[in-house]
Amino acid sequence: MTKINSNYLKLQGSYLFAHIAKQINAFLAKNPNADIIRLGIGDVTLPITKTVLDAMHSAVDEMGKKESFRGYGPEQGYDFLINTIIENDYTPRSIQFSKEEVFVSDGAKCDVGNIQELFSTDSIVAICDPVYPVYLDSNVMAGRTGEIKDNGYFDKIVYLPTNKENGFSPSLPDTNVNLIYLCSPNNPTGTALTKEELKKWIDYATKNKAIILYDAAYREYITDETLPKSIYEVEGAKKVAIEFNSFSKTAGFTGVRCAYTVVPKELEAYTDKGELYSVNKLWNRRQTTKFNGVPYIVQKAAEAVYSPQGKKETKELIEYYMTNAKIITDGLTNAGYEVYGGVNAPYIWWKLPAGIKSIDFLDILLEKCHVVGTPGSGFGPEGEGYFRLTAFGDRDRTIEAVKRITSTKFV
Ligand code: MLT
């Protein structure tokens, strides 16, 4: 008899965005001519920029010639990309990394989901609430939680409320936790942590021998120059934090797939015997065993993101989406709604009229406006009463969605 991993049975019915896709399909089956505007999943809509595409094309040509063809690449990524990442994302911020500390991968989602494998199954996990569901679900799968309770909280997880009452900056746990997931700018609230707030977490992690898993996938959307784009801008972070970055939202790579994770050599955790062990060594061991690297073609494309012209084009992409964010924020605010985010992140966190459950609002918005968004409760119990809209849509469709929403009465 083959038994399943019964931890999977503790999960909610389906992954959040799979559930939304199912709802849309059901609606379309009944209303085949509905002109639906999708502001649900944070998927980019602008094409890959010219400079990046040119690099991809020439890499494709290289693969077609015997003298420049490449088979398996290094699992950790090619040096040309790793060095470019360090030179552009860290050196200008006076942060030094050696190439062994940066691991190129096919997505921040995979890395934030896989990283927990390195840590003991009895590790106590703290997550912001609301937050990107992968952190919680991957730990449920690994057996670090109990069952989900009636109030929507999983047993054994330490939830860190991240709400308007605390300015979307979670307080430190009053218990000892081992793994802390932080996401800044936060998905879904669209708010970013300051250096002072990060310092508080770094000090907590140092004191409690905890590790921070810092998801910075949206960092290029930060417009406030006083806010940190990397946790390593804050002293002490190298000893306690792993950072996840992605080209998905920065350069339109959601379909191309490329990301990178920084695991500093200084970061250590404990063996069963209480001895310190390098987390970098473990991640390298994990990646070389289970991952065969990102395609050369994709890594050449990612390298081109950092060329002067690539940077200019990427900046334009981000400005386009952030203009969408402003259109949504201004439209909803002028219509009398309370909204958060949208300034340092491409997500708008919309406070729903009192009494409407966010999962019901998914259907209401679809029925009344033919617009798709993401229910706040899908990101955690504290997300109830909120709804997330993405700024990654097409400009005209975003304007149209705001027009439809603001001309509709929901109560
Ligand atoms: C989201 O909508 O939250 C993101 O697109 C999901 C992801 O990046 O995996």
Coordinates of C-alpha atoms and ligand atoms in Angstrom, one line a residue:
M1 CA 0.0 0.0 0.0
T2 CA 1.5 3.3 -1.0
K3 CA 0.5 6.1 1.3
I4 CA 0.3 9.7 0.3
N5 CA 1.9 12.6 2.2
S6 CA -1.1 13.4 4.3
N7 CA 0.1 16.9 5.0
Y8 CA -1.3 17.8 1.5
L9 CA -4.7 17.0 2.8
K10 CA -4.4 19.9 5.3
L11 CA -4.2 22.4 2.5
Q12 CA -7.1 24.5 1.3
G13 CA -8.9 22.9 -1.7
S14 CA -6.8 24.5 -4.4
Y15 CA -4.0 27.0 -4.8
L16 CA -5.4 30.6 -4.6
F17 CA -4.8 31.5 -8.3
A18 CA -6.0 28.1 -9.5
H19 CA -9.2 28.7 -7.6
I20 CA -9.7 32.1 -9.3
A21 CA -9.0 30.7 -12.7
K22 CA -11.7 28.0 -12.0
Q23 CA -14.2 30.7 -11.1
I24 CA -13.5 32.7 -14.2
N25 CA -13.9 29.6 -16.4
A26 CA -17.2 28.8 -14.7
F27 CA -18.4 32.4 -15.3
L28 CA -17.3 32.3 -18.9
A29 CA -19.1 29.0 -19.5
K30 CA -22.3 30.8 -18.5
N31 CA -21.4 34.1 -20.1
P32 CA -19.3 33.3 -23.2
N33 CA -19.5 36.8 -24.5
A34 CA -18.5 38.6 -21.3
D35 CA -15.6 41.1 -21.9
I36 CA -13.6 40.2 -18.8
I37 CA -10.8 42.4 -17.5
R38 CA -8.2 40.4 -15.5
L39 CA -6.7 42.3 -12.6
G40 CA -6.3 39.1 -10.5
I41 CA -3.0 37.2 -10.7
G42 CA 0.0 39.5 -10.9
D43 CA 1.0 38.5 -14.4
V44 CA 2.7 41.0 -16.7
T45 CA 1.1 42.0 -20.0
L46 CA 3.9 44.0 -21.8
P47 CA 6.2 42.1 -24.1
I48 CA 9.9 41.4 -23.5
T49 CA 11.8 44.6 -24.4
K50 CA 13.9 44.8 -27.6
T51 CA 17.3 44.7 -26.0
V52 CA 16.4 41.6 -24.0
L53 CA 14.8 40.0 -27.0
D54 CA 17.8 40.6 -29.2
A55 CA 20.1 39.0 -26.6
M56 CA 17.7 36.0 -26.5
H57 CA 17.8 35.7 -30.3
S58 CA 21.6 35.8 -30.5
A59 CA 21.7 33.2 -27.7
V60 CA 19.3 31.0 -29.7
D61 CA 21.7 31.3 -32.7
E62 CA 24.6 30.4 -30.6
M63 CA 22.8 27.2 -29.6
G64 CA 22.5 26.3 -33.3
K65 CA 26.2 26.3 -34.0
K66 CA 28.6 23.5 -33.0
E67 CA 31.3 25.9 -31.7
S68 CA 28.9 27.9 -29.4
F69 CA 26.4 25.2 -28.5
R70 CA 26.0 24.5 -24.7
G71 CA 24.6 21.5 -22.9
Y72 CA 24.1 21.4 -19.2
G73 CA 25.1 24.7 -17.6
P74 CA 26.2 25.2 -14.0
E75 CA 23.3 24.5 -11.7
Q76 CA 24.0 27.7 -9.8
G77 CA 23.9 29.8 -13.0
Y78 CA 26.5 31.1 -15.4
D79 CA 29.3 33.4 -14.1
F80 CA 28.4 36.0 -16.7
L81 CA 25.0 36.5 -15.1
I82 CA 26.0 36.1 -11.5
N83 CA 28.8 38.6 -11.8
T84 CA 26.4 41.0 -13.6
I85 CA 23.9 40.7 -10.8
I86 CA 26.5 41.4 -8.1
E87 CA 27.9 44.3 -10.0
N88 CA 24.5 45.9 -10.6
D89 CA 22.3 45.0 -7.7
Y90 CA 24.8 44.9 -4.8
T91 CA 28.1 46.6 -5.4
P92 CA 26.5 50.1 -6.0
R93 CA 24.8 49.6 -2.5
S94 CA 28.2 48.8 -1.0
I95 CA 27.2 45.2 -0.5
Q96 CA 29.9 42.6 -1.3
F97 CA 29.1 39.1 -2.4
S98 CA 31.2 36.4 -4.0
K99 CA 29.8 34.5 -6.9
E100 CA 29.2 31.4 -4.8
E101 CA 26.6 33.3 -2.8
V102 CA 24.2 34.0 -5.7
F103 CA 22.1 31.2 -7.1
V104 CA 20.3 31.7 -10.4
S105 CA 17.0 29.8 -10.6
D106 CA 13.8 29.5 -12.6
G107 CA 11.7 31.5 -10.2
A108 CA 11.4 33.1 -6.8
K109 CA 8.2 31.1 -6.3
C110 CA 10.2 27.8 -6.6
D111 CA 13.0 29.1 -4.4
V112 CA 10.7 30.4 -1.6
G113 CA 8.8 27.1 -1.8
N114 CA 11.9 24.9 -1.8
I115 CA 14.0 26.7 0.8
Q116 CA 12.2 25.3 3.8
E117 CA 13.6 21.8 2.9
L118 CA 16.9 22.9 4.4
F119 CA 15.5 23.3 7.8
S120 CA 14.3 20.9 10.4
T121 CA 10.7 19.8 10.2
D122 CA 10.1 21.0 13.8
S123 CA 11.2 24.6 13.0
I124 CA 8.7 27.2 14.1
V125 CA 7.6 29.3 11.2
A126 CA 6.4 32.9 11.3
I127 CA 4.6 34.5 8.4
C128 CA 3.0 37.8 7.8
D129 CA -0.8 37.8 7.5
P130 CA -1.8 38.5 4.8
V131 CA 1.0 37.4 2.5
Y132 CA 1.9 35.4 -0.6
P133 CA 0.4 32.0 0.0
V134 CA 3.4 29.9 -1.1
Y135 CA 5.3 30.5 2.2
L136 CA 2.5 28.9 4.2
D137 CA 1.5 26.2 1.8
S138 CA 5.0 24.9 1.3
N139 CA 5.4 24.5 5.1
V140 CA 2.0 22.8 5.4
M141 CA 3.2 20.3 2.7
A142 CA 6.4 19.7 4.7
G143 CA 4.5 19.0 7.9
R144 CA 5.4 22.0 9.9
T145 CA 1.8 22.8 10.8
G146 CA -1.1 21.2 12.4
E147 CA -4.6 21.3 11.0
I148 CA -6.3 24.5 9.8
K149 CA -8.7 25.8 12.5
D150 CA -12.2 27.1 12.0
N151 CA -10.9 30.7 12.1
G152 CA -8.7 30.0 9.1
Y153 CA -5.4 29.8 11.0
F154 CA -3.1 26.8 10.9
D155 CA -2.1 25.3 14.2
K156 CA 1.7 25.7 15.0
I157 CA 2.2 28.7 12.6
V158 CA 3.0 32.1 14.2
Y159 CA 1.0 34.6 12.2
L160 CA 2.2 38.2 12.2
P161 CA -0.8 40.5 11.6
T162 CA 0.1 43.1 8.9
N163 CA -2.7 45.5 8.8
K164 CA -3.7 49.1 8.7
E165 CA -3.7 49.3 12.5
N166 CA 0.1 48.6 12.6
G167 CA 0.8 50.5 9.4
F168 CA 1.3 47.2 7.5
S169 CA 4.5 46.7 9.5
P170 CA 4.2 43.5 11.6
S171 CA 5.2 43.4 15.2
L172 CA 7.9 41.0 16.5
P173 CA 6.5 37.7 17.8
D174 CA 6.4 37.4 21.5
T175 CA 7.6 33.8 21.3
N176 CA 10.7 32.3 19.8
V177 CA 10.4 31.4 16.1
N178 CA 13.0 29.9 13.8
L179 CA 12.1 30.9 10.3
I180 CA 10.6 34.3 9.5
Y181 CA 9.1 35.0 6.0
L182 CA 9.2 38.7 5.2
C183 CA 8.0 40.1 1.9
S184 CA 8.8 43.7 1.0
P185 CA 7.2 45.3 -0.9
N186 CA 4.5 43.1 0.5
N187 CA 2.3 41.0 -1.8
P188 CA -0.7 41.7 -1.4
T189 CA -0.8 44.9 0.7
G190 CA 1.7 46.7 -1.6
T191 CA 3.5 48.3 1.4
A192 CA 7.3 48.2 2.0
L193 CA 9.4 48.0 5.1
T194 CA 11.8 50.7 6.1
K195 CA 15.5 50.1 7.1
E196 CA 14.5 50.7 10.8
E197 CA 11.8 48.1 10.6
L198 CA 14.1 45.6 8.9
K199 CA 16.8 46.3 11.6
K200 CA 14.3 45.3 14.2
W201 CA 13.8 41.9 12.5
I202 CA 17.5 41.4 12.0
D203 CA 18.1 42.1 15.7
Y204 CA 15.4 39.7 16.6
A205 CA 16.8 37.0 14.3
T206 CA 20.3 37.5 15.7
K207 CA 19.2 37.3 19.3
N208 CA 16.9 34.3 18.7
K209 CA 19.2 32.5 16.3
A210 CA 16.4 32.7 13.7
I211 CA 16.6 33.0 9.9
I212 CA 14.8 35.6 7.8
L213 CA 13.5 34.5 4.4
Y214 CA 13.3 37.8 2.6
D215 CA 11.2 38.0 -0.6
A216 CA 12.2 41.1 -2.6
A217 CA 10.5 40.1 -5.9
Y218 CA 8.9 43.5 -6.2
R219 CA 11.8 45.6 -5.1
E220 CA 12.2 47.5 -8.4
Y221 CA 8.7 49.0 -7.8
I222 CA 9.9 50.9 -4.8
T223 CA 9.7 54.6 -5.6
D224 CA 10.5 56.0 -2.2
E225 CA 14.3 56.3 -2.3
T226 CA 14.6 56.1 1.5
L227 CA 13.3 52.5 1.5
P228 CA 15.8 49.6 1.1
K229 CA 15.7 47.4 -2.0
S230 CA 17.7 44.7 -0.4
I231 CA 17.7 43.5 3.2
Y232 CA 21.5 43.5 3.0
E233 CA 21.4 47.3 3.0
V234 CA 20.9 46.8 6.7
E235 CA 23.8 45.9 9.0
G236 CA 23.8 42.4 10.3
A237 CA 21.6 40.9 7.6
K238 CA 24.2 38.6 6.0
K239 CA 24.4 36.5 9.1
V240 CA 20.6 36.0 9.4
A241 CA 18.9 36.4 6.0
I242 CA 18.4 34.8 2.6
E243 CA 17.1 37.1 -0.1
F244 CA 14.9 36.1 -3.1
N245 CA 14.8 38.2 -6.2
S246 CA 13.1 37.8 -9.6
F247 CA 13.2 39.1 -13.2
S248 CA 9.5 38.2 -13.5
K249 CA 8.0 41.5 -12.4
T250 CA 11.1 43.6 -13.1
A251 CA 11.6 42.6 -16.8
G252 CA 8.5 40.8 -17.8
F253 CA 9.9 37.3 -17.3
T254 CA 6.8 35.6 -15.8
G255 CA 6.8 33.3 -18.8
V256 CA 10.5 33.3 -19.5
R257 CA 11.4 32.2 -15.9
C258 CA 14.5 33.6 -14.3
A259 CA 15.2 34.6 -10.7
Y260 CA 18.1 34.5 -8.2
T261 CA 18.5 33.8 -4.5
V262 CA 21.3 35.1 -2.3
V263 CA 22.5 32.8 0.4
P264 CA 25.4 34.5 2.2
K265 CA 28.4 32.3 3.3
E266 CA 28.1 33.9 6.7
L267 CA 24.7 32.4 7.3
E268 CA 24.7 29.4 9.5
A269 CA 22.2 27.2 11.3
Y270 CA 22.5 24.4 13.8
T271 CA 23.0 20.6 13.4
D272 CA 21.2 18.2 15.7
K273 CA 24.4 18.2 17.8
G274 CA 24.2 21.9 18.2
E275 CA 27.1 22.7 15.8
L276 CA 26.9 25.5 13.3
Y277 CA 26.6 24.5 9.6
S278 CA 26.7 26.6 6.4
V279 CA 23.2 27.2 4.9
N280 CA 24.9 28.2 1.7
K281 CA 26.5 24.7 1.4
L282 CA 23.1 23.1 2.0
W283 CA 21.4 25.2 -0.7
N284 CA 24.2 24.4 -3.1
R285 CA 23.8 20.7 -2.3
R286 CA 20.0 20.9 -2.8
Q287 CA 20.2 22.8 -6.1
T288 CA 22.9 20.6 -7.6
T289 CA 20.9 17.5 -6.7
K290 CA 17.4 18.7 -7.7
F291 CA 17.9 21.4 -10.3
N292 CA 19.7 21.5 -13.6
G293 CA 20.0 25.3 -14.1
V294 CA 18.2 27.9 -16.1
P295 CA 18.6 27.7 -19.9
Y296 CA 21.5 29.6 -21.4
I297 CA 19.2 31.5 -23.6
V298 CA 17.2 32.8 -20.6
Q299 CA 20.3 33.7 -18.7
K300 CA 21.6 35.7 -21.7
A301 CA 18.3 37.5 -21.7
A302 CA 18.5 38.3 -18.0
E303 CA 22.1 39.6 -18.4
A304 CA 20.8 42.0 -21.1
V305 CA 18.3 43.5 -18.5
Y306 CA 21.4 45.1 -16.9
S307 CA 22.8 46.7 -20.0
P308 CA 22.4 50.5 -20.2
Q309 CA 19.6 50.2 -22.8
G310 CA 18.1 47.2 -21.0
K311 CA 17.9 49.3 -17.8
K312 CA 16.2 52.1 -19.7
E313 CA 13.6 49.8 -21.2
T314 CA 13.0 48.0 -17.9
K315 CA 12.5 51.4 -16.2
E316 CA 9.9 52.2 -18.8
L317 CA 8.0 48.9 -18.2
I318 CA 7.9 49.6 -14.5
E319 CA 6.8 53.2 -15.0
Y320 CA 4.0 51.9 -17.2
Y321 CA 2.7 49.6 -14.6
M322 CA 3.1 52.2 -11.8
T323 CA 1.0 54.6 -13.9
N324 CA -1.7 51.9 -13.9
A325 CA -1.3 51.6 -10.2
K326 CA -1.9 55.4 -9.9
I327 CA -4.9 55.2 -12.2
I328 CA -6.5 52.5 -10.0
T329 CA -5.5 54.2 -6.7
D330 CA -6.8 57.6 -7.8
G331 CA -10.0 56.2 -9.3
L332 CA -10.9 54.2 -6.3
T333 CA -9.9 56.9 -3.8
N334 CA -11.9 59.5 -5.7
A335 CA -14.9 57.2 -5.6
G336 CA -14.7 57.2 -1.8
Y337 CA -12.9 53.9 -1.3
E338 CA -10.1 53.3 1.2
V339 CA -7.0 51.9 -0.7
Y340 CA -3.4 51.0 0.3
G341 CA -0.3 50.1 -1.7
G342 CA 0.1 51.2 -5.3
V343 CA 3.0 53.6 -4.5
N344 CA 6.0 51.3 -3.8
A345 CA 4.4 48.2 -5.4
P346 CA 2.2 47.1 -8.3
Y347 CA -0.6 46.0 -6.0
I348 CA -3.6 47.9 -4.8
W349 CA -5.1 46.7 -1.5
W350 CA -8.7 47.8 -1.6
K351 CA -10.8 47.9 1.6
L352 CA -14.2 46.5 0.8
P353 CA -17.4 48.1 2.0
A354 CA -18.3 46.7 5.5
G355 CA -19.9 43.3 5.6
I356 CA -18.8 42.0 2.2
K357 CA -16.7 38.9 2.4
S358 CA -13.7 39.0 0.0
I359 CA -14.4 35.6 -1.5
D360 CA -18.0 36.7 -2.3
F361 CA -16.7 39.9 -3.8
L362 CA -14.7 37.9 -6.4
D363 CA -18.1 36.8 -7.8
I364 CA -19.8 40.1 -7.2
L365 CA -17.1 42.0 -9.2
L366 CA -17.2 39.4 -11.9
E367 CA -21.0 39.5 -12.2
K368 CA -21.4 43.3 -12.0
C369 CA -18.3 44.6 -13.7
H370 CA -16.8 41.6 -15.5
V371 CA -13.6 42.4 -13.7
V372 CA -11.4 39.9 -11.9
G373 CA -9.4 40.6 -8.7
T374 CA -8.0 38.5 -5.9
P375 CA -9.9 38.1 -2.6
G376 CA -7.9 39.3 0.4
S377 CA -8.7 36.2 2.5
G378 CA -6.7 34.1 0.0
F379 CA -3.6 35.7 1.5
G380 CA -4.5 34.9 5.1
P381 CA -7.3 35.6 7.6
E382 CA -6.2 39.2 8.1
G383 CA -6.9 39.8 4.4
E384 CA -10.6 39.4 5.0
G385 CA -12.5 42.5 4.0
Y386 CA -9.9 43.4 1.4
F387 CA -9.5 42.8 -2.3
R388 CA -6.3 43.0 -4.3
L389 CA -6.1 44.5 -7.8
T390 CA -3.0 44.3 -9.9
A391 CA -1.4 47.1 -11.9
F392 CA 0.1 44.7 -14.4
G393 CA -2.8 45.0 -16.8
D394 CA -3.0 46.7 -20.2
R395 CA -3.4 50.6 -19.8
D396 CA -6.7 50.9 -21.7
R397 CA -8.2 47.8 -20.0
T398 CA -7.1 49.2 -16.6
I399 CA -8.8 52.5 -17.3
E400 CA -11.9 50.6 -18.4
A401 CA -11.9 48.4 -15.3
V402 CA -11.7 51.5 -13.0
K403 CA -14.6 53.1 -14.9
R404 CA -16.7 50.0 -14.5
I405 CA -15.9 49.7 -10.8
T406 CA -16.4 53.3 -9.9
S407 CA -19.8 53.5 -11.7
T408 CA -21.1 50.4 -9.9
K409 CA -22.8 50.3 -6.5
F410 CA -21.8 47.3 -4.5
V411 CA -24.0 47.9 -1.4
Ligands
MLT1 C1 0.6 37.0 -7.6 O1 -0.4 37.4 -8.3 O2 0.6 37.1 -6.3 C2 1.8 36.6 -8.2 O3 1.7 36.7 -9.6 C3 2.0 35.2 -8.0 C4 3.4 34.7 -8.3 O4 4.3 35.5 -8.5 O5 3.6 33.5 -8.2

